[in-house]
Coordinates of C-alpha atoms in Angstrom, one line a residue:
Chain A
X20 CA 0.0 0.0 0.0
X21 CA 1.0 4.0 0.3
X22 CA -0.2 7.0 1.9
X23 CA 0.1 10.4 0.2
X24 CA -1.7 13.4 1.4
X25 CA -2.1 16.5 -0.5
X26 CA -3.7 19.1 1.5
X27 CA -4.5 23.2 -0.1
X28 CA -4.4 25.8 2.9
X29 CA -4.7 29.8 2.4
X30 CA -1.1 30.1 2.2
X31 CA 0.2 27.1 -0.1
X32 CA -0.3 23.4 -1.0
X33 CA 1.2 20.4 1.9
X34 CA 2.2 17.3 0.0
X35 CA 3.3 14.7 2.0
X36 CA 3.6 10.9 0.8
X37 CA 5.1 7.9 2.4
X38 CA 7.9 5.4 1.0
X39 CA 7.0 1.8 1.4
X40 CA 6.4 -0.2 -0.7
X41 CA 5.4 -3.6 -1.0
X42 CA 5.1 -7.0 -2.5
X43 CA 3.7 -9.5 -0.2
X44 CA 4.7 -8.3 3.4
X45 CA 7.7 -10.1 2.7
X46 CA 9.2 -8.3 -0.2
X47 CA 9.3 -4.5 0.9
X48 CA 11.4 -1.5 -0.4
X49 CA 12.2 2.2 -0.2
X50 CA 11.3 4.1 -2.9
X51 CA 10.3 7.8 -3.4
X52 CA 6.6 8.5 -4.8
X53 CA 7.1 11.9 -4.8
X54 CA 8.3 13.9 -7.9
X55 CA 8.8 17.5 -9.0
X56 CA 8.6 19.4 -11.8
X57 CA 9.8 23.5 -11.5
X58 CA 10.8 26.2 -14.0
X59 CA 11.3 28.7 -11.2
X60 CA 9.1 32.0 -11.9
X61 CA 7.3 29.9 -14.4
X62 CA 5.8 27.0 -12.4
X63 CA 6.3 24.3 -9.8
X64 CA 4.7 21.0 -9.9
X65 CA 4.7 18.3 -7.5
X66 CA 3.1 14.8 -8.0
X67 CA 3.0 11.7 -5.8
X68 CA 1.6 8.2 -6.9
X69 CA 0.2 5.3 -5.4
X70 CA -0.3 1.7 -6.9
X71 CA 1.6 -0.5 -9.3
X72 CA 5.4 0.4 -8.7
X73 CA 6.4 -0.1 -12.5
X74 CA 3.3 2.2 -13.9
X75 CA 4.0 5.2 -11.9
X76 CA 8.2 4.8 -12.4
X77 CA 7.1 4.6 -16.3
X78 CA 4.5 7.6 -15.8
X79 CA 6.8 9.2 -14.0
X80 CA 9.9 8.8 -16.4
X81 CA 7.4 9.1 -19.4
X82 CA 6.8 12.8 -18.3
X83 CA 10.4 13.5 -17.7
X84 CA 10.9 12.4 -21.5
X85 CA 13.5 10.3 -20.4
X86 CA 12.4 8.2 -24.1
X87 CA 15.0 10.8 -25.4
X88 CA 18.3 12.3 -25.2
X89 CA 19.0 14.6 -22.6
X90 CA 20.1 17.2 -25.2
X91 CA 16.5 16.8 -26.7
X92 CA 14.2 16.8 -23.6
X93 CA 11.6 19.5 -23.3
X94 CA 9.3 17.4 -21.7
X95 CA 5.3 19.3 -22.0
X96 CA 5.1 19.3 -18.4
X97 CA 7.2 22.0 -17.8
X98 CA 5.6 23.9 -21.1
X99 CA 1.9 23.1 -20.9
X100 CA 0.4 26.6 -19.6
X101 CA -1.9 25.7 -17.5
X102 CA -2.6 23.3 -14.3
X103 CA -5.7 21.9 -15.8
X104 CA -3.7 21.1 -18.9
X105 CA -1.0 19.6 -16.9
X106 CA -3.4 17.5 -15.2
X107 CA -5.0 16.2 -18.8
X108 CA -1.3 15.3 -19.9
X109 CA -0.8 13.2 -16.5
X110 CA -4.1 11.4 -16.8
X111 CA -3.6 10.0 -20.5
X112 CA -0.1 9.0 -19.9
X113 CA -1.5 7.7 -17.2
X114 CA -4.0 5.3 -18.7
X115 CA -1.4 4.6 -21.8
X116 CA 0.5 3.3 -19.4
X117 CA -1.6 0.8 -17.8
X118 CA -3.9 0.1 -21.2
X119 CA -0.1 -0.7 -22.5
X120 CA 0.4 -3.6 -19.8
X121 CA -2.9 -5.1 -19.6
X122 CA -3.2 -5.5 -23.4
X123 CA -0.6 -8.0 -23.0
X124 CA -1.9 -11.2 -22.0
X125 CA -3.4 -10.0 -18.7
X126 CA -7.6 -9.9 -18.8
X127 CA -8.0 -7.6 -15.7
X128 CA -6.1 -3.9 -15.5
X129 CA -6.2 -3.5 -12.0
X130 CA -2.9 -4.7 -11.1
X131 CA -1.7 -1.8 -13.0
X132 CA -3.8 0.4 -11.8
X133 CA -2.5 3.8 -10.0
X134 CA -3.6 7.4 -8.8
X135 CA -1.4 10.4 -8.6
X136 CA -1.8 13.3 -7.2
X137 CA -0.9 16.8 -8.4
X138 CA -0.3 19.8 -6.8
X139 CA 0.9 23.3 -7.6
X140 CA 0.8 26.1 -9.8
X141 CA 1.7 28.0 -13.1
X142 CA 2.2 31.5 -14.4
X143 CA -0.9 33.5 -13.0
X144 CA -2.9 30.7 -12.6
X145 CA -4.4 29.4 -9.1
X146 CA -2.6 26.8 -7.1
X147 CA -4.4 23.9 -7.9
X148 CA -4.4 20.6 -6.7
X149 CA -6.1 17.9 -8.8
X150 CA -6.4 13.7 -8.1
X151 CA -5.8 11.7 -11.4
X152 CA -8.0 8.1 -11.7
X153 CA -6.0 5.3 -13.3
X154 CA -8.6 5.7 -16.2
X155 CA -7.3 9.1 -16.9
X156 CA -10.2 11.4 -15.7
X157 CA -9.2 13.3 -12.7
X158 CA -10.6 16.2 -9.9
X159 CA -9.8 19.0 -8.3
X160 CA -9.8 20.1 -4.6
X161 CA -12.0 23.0 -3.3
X162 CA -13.0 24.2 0.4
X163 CA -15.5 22.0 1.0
X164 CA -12.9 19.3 -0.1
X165 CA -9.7 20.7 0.3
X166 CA -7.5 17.4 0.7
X167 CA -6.8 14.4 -0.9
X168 CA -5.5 11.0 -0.1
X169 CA -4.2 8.1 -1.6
X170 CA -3.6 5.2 -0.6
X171 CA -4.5 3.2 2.8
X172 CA -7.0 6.4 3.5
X173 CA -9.0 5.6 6.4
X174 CA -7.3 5.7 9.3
X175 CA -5.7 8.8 9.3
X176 CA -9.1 10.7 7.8
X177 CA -10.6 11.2 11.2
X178 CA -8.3 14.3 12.6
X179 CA -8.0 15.3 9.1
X180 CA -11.6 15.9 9.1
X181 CA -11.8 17.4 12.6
X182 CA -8.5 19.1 13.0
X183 CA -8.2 20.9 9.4
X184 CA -9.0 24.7 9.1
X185 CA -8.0 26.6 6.1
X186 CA -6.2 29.3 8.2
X187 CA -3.5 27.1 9.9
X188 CA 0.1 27.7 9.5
X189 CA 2.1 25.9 7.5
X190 CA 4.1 24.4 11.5
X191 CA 0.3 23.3 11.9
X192 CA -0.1 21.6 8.5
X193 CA 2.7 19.7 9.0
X194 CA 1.9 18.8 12.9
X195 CA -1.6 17.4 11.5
X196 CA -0.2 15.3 9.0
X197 CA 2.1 13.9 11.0
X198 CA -0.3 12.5 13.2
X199 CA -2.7 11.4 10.3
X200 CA 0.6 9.7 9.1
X201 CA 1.3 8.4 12.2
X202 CA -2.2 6.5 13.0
X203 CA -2.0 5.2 9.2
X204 CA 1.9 4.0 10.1
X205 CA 0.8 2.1 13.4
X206 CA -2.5 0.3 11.6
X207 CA -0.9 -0.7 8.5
X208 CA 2.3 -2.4 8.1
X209 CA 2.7 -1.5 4.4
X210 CA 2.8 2.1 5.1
X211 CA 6.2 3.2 6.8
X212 CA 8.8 6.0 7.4
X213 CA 10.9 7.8 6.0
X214 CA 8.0 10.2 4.7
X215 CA 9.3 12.8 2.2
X216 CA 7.3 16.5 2.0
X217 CA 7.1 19.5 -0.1
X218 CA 5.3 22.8 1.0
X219 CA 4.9 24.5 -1.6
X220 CA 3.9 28.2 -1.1
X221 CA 1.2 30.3 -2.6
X222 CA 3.0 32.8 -6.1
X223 CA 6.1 31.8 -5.3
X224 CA 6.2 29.8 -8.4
X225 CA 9.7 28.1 -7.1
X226 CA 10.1 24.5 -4.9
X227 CA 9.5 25.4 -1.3
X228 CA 10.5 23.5 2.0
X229 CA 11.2 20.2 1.1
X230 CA 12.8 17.3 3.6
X231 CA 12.1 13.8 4.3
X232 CA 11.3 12.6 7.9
X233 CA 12.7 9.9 8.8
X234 CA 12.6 6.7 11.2
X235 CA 14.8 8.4 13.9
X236 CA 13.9 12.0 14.1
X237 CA 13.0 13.2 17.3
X238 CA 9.6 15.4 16.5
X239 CA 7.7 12.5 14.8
X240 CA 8.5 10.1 18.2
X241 CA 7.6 12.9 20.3
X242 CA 4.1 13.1 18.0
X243 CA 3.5 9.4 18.0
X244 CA 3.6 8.7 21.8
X245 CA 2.3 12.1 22.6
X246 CA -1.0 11.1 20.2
X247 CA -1.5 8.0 22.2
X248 CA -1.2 9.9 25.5
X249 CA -3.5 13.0 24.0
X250 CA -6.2 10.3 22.6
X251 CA -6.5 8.7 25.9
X252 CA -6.4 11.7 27.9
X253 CA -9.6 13.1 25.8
X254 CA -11.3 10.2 25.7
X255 CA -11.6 9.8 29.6
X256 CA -12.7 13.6 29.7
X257 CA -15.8 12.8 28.1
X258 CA -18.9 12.7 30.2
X259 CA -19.1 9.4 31.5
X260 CA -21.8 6.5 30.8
X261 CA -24.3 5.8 33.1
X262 CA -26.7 3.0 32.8
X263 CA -30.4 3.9 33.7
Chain B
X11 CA -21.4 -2.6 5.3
X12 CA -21.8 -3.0 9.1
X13 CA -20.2 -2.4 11.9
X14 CA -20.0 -5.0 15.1
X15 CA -17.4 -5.1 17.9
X16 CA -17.4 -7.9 20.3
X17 CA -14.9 -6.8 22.9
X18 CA -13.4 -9.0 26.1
X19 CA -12.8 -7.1 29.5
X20 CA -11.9 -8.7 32.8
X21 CA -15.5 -8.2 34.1
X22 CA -17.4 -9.8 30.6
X23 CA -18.0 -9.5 27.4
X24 CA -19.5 -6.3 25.6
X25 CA -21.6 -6.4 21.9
X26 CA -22.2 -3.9 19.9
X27 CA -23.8 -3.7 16.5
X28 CA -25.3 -1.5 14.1
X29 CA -28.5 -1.7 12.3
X30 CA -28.3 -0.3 8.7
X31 CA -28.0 -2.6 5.6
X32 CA -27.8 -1.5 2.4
X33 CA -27.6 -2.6 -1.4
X34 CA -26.6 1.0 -2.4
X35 CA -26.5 4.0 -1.3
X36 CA -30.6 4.5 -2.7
X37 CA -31.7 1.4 -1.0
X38 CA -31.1 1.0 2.8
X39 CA -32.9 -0.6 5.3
X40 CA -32.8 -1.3 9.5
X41 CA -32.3 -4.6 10.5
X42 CA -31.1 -6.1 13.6
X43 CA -27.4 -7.8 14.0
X44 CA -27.7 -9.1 16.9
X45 CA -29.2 -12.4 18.1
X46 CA -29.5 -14.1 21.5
X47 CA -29.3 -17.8 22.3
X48 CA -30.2 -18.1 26.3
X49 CA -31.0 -20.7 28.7
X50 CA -30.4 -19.5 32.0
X51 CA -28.7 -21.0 34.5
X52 CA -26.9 -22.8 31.6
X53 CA -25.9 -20.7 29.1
X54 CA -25.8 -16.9 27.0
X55 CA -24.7 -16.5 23.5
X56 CA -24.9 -13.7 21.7
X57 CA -24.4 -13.9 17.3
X58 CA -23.7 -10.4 15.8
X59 CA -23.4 -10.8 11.8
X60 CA -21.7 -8.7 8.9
X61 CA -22.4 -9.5 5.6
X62 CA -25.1 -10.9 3.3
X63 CA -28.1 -10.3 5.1
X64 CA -29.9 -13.7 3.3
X65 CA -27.3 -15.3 4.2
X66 CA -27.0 -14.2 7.9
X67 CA -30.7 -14.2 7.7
X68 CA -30.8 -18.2 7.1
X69 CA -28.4 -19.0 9.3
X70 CA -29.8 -17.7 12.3
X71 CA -33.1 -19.3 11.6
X72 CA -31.4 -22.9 10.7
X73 CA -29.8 -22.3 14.4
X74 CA -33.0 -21.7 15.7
X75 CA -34.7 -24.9 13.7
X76 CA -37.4 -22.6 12.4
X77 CA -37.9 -25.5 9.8
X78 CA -38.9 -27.5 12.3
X79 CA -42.7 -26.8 13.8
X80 CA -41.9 -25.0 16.9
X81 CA -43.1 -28.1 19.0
X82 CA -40.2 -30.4 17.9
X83 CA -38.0 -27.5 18.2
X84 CA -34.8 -28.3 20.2
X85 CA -32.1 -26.6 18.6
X86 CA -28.7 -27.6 19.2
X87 CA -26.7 -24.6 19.8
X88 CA -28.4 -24.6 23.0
X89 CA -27.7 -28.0 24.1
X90 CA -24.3 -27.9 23.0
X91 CA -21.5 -28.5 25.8
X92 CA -19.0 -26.5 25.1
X93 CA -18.4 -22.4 23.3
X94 CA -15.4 -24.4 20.8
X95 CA -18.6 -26.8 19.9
X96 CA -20.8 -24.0 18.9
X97 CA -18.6 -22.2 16.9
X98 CA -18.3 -25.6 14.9
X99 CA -21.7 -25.6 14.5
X100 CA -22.1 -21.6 13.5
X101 CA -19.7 -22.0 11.0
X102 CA -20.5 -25.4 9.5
X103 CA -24.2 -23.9 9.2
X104 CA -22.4 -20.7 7.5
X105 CA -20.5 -22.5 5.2
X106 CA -23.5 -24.7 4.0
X107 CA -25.9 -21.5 3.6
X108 CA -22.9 -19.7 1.5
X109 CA -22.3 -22.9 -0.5
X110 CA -26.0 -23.8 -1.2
X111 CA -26.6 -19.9 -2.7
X112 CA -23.6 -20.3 -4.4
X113 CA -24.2 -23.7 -6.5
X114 CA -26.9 -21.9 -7.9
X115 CA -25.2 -20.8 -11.2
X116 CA -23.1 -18.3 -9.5
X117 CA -19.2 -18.6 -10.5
X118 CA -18.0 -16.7 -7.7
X119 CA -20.0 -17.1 -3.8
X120 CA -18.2 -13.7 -2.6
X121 CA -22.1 -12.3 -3.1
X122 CA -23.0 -14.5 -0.2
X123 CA -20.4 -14.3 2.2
X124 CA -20.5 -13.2 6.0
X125 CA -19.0 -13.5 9.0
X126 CA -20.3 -13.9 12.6
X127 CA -19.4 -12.7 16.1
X128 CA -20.2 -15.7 18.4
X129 CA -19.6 -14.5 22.4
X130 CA -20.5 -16.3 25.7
X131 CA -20.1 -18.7 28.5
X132 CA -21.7 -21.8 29.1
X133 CA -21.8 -24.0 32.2
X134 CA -18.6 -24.4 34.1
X135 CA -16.6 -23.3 31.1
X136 CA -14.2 -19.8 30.6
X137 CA -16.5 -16.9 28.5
X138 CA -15.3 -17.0 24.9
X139 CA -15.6 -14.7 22.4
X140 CA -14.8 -16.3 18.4
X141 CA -14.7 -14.8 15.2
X142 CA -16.2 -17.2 12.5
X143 CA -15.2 -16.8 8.9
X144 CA -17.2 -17.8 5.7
X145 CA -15.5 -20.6 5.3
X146 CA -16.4 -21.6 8.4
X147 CA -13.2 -21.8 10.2
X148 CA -12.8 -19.2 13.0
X149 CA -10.7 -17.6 15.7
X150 CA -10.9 -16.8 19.3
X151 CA -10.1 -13.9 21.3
X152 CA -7.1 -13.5 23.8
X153 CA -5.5 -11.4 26.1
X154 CA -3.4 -9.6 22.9
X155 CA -5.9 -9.4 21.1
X156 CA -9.4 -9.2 22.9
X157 CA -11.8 -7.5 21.0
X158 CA -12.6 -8.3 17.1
X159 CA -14.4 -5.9 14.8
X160 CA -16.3 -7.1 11.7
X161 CA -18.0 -5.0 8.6
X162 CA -16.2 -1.5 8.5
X163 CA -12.9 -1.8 10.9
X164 CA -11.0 0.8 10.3
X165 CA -11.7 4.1 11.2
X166 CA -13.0 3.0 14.7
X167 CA -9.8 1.2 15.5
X168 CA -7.4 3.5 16.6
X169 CA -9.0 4.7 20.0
X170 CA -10.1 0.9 20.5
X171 CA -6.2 0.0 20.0
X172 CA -5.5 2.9 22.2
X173 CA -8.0 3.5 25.1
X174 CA -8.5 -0.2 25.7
X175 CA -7.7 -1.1 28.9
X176 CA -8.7 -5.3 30.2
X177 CA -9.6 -4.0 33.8
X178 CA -12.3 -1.3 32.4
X179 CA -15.7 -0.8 33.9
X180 CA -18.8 -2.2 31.9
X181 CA -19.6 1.9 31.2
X182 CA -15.9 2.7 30.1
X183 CA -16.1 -0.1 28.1
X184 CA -20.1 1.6 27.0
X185 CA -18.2 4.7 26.5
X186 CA -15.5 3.5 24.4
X187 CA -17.5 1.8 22.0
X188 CA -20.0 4.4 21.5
X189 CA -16.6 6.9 20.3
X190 CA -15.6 4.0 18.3
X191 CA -19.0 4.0 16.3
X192 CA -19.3 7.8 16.3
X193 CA -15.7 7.5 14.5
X194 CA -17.4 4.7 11.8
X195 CA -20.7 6.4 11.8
X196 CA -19.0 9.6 10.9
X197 CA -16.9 8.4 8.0
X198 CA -19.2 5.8 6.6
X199 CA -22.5 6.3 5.2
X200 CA -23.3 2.2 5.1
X201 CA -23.0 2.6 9.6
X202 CA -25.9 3.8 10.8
X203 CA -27.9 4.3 14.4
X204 CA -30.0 2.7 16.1
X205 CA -27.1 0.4 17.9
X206 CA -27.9 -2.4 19.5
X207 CA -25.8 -3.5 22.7
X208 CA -25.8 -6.5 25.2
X209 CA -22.9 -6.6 28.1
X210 CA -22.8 -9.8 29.3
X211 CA -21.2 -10.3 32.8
X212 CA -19.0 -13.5 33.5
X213 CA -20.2 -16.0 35.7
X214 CA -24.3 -14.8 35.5
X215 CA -24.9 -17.6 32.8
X216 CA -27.7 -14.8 32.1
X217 CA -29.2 -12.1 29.6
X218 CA -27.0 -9.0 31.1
X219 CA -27.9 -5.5 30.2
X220 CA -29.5 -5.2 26.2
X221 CA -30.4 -2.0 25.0
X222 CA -30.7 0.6 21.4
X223 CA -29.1 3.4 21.3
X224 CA -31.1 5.2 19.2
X225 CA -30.4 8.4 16.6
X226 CA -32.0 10.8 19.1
X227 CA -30.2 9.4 22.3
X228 CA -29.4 12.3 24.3
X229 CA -25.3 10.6 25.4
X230 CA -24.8 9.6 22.1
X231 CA -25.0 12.9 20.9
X232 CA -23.1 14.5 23.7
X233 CA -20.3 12.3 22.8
X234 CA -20.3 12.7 19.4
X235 CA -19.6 16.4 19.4
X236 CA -17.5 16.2 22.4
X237 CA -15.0 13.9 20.8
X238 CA -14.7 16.4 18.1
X239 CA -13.7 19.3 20.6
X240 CA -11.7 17.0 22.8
X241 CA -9.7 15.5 19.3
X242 CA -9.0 19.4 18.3
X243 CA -7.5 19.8 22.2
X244 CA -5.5 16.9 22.3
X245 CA -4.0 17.6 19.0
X246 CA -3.3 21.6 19.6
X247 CA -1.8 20.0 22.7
X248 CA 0.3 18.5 21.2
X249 CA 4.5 19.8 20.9
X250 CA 4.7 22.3 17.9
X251 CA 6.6 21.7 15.0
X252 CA 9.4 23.7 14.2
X253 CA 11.1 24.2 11.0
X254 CA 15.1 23.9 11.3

């Protein structure tokens, strides 16, 4: 499995994705599902993926026109002038991709099935921030949705849903999803640290804070045992049951 | 979907089911999960089922004989000697229900599947608490893991995981499953109140305290926008994150 969150606030876009992946619980790996895209002043575009391993590499490397010669590379990603555009261009590679492998002897698609998400902005366009559908069709966030996830989705929905307000910072962005990562990590084995982000801020059309959190830092511990703590602390301040 | 916990604590056992069934979202329905097999003095079971309702349907009437006139009736899950016995018995008539349906020119029986929540003590034995699979094989509850959820698990796992503690009172326990369902209920349209809940206490060999919570109960409702406040708190409680 995966989780990636991409999450719109008033000041920028949060993208946040794990790096586990898996075949059987007894083949796992590393590997990054987030990629970047950025003409700085023109655009910056970030896109994380979740599902088959070889159809989001090829996406991926399909975009980045890697099919050529270095010298000849000007892949349409970094030309296309507009996000919704963008988003078109992702989709059909998208499905060419996977109509590509099933056609060959397989009957079913939907092992190489995969979602992406894509974030960002171009020119004087809005920041947008759109989730692609293996079949190619795709939406886009707005305030009554303003988040998307990917992935193993349900367990770190909850304080998504109750702790997001448009207005946070970007320090509080990242504190809620760490701890919607963190509830995901400790339910489902096939999601798992390191967890790379990008926060990617409102005009400034150039890659912002980027990092990768990993097993051993400090802040994510102090979350993790500090949510446990937190949840049971709230939970016995409710009012209490009483039978009749 | 469904929702049903069955949940082991030093004092009994606690049940808890929904009530809503659905065969899409433009055609649901309130049916009860929960069945009761006493004979006092001698034993208390309690059934919760997730799944095909025909299926669950039929197998709680096989259980009960109803093809018998009610005269002859003498069903054997209450003259059974032993909790492992019964479970035998759920599961065997499971399997047969699923594999009947399934003969009848379907290729695949996943249609008809469902899986029951069989809890109780009889005579001098321990109180046991099984999860019985389609196939009619089945688990059993222990001290690592003592509760088992069936129908939609996982967004009303992590404060079960967390806030679970053996030596709870039967209203903790109340409390703690009703946040748990207000977490499912919340997320997933296919969950739905009225709950149904027995608590059974170890040793009484007896019906224990039944009840519905119903859409309108006053507690419910107290809880279920106090866990939203108290989830904000604990997470603005929570240590800041800082950017290096």
């Amino acid at each position: 499995m995966t989780y990636c969150v991409g999450m719109q606030v008033d000041r920028g876009i949060l993208f946040m994705s794990d790096t586990r992946t898996n075949s059987g619980v007894d083949n796992i790996s590393t590997f990054r599902k987030m990629f970047h895209f950025d003409v700085p002043g023109d655009r910056c575009l970030t896109l994380m993926t979740a599902g088959n391993l070889a159809t989001t590499q090829a996406v991926i490397s399909l975009l980045q026109e890697r099919g050529k010669s270095p010298d000849e590379r000007s892949p349409d990603i970094e030309r296309l002038p507009s996000m919704f555009q963008v988003a078109r261009l992702v989709g059909q590679t998208l499905r060419e991709v996977i109509g590509e492998h099933a056609g060959a002897g397989q009957t079913a698609s939907s092992t190489f099935h995969a979602t992406v998400l894509l974030g960002g902005q171009i020119g004087d366009g809005e920041p947008r921030l759109y989730l692609i559908y293996p079949e190619g069709n795709f939406i886009e966030a707005s305030p009554d949705t303003p988040f998307f996830q990917v992935g193993e989705t349900k367990y770190g929905r909850p304080i998504l849903i109750r702790a997001y307000e448009p207005d946070m910072s970007f320090e509080e962005a990242m504190k809620l999803l760490l701890v919607s990562f963190d509830s995901t990590i400790k339910a489902n084995l096939s999601v798992a640290l390191p967890l790379d982000y990008h926060i990617y801020e409102n005009g400034s059309l150039a890659m912002g804070r980027t990092g990768r959190v990993e097993a051993d830092d400090a802040y994510f511990q102090e979350i993790s045992s500090g949510w446990g703590v937190a949840l049971r602390e709230a939970f016995s301040n409710l009012p209490s049951f009483t039978f009749d």
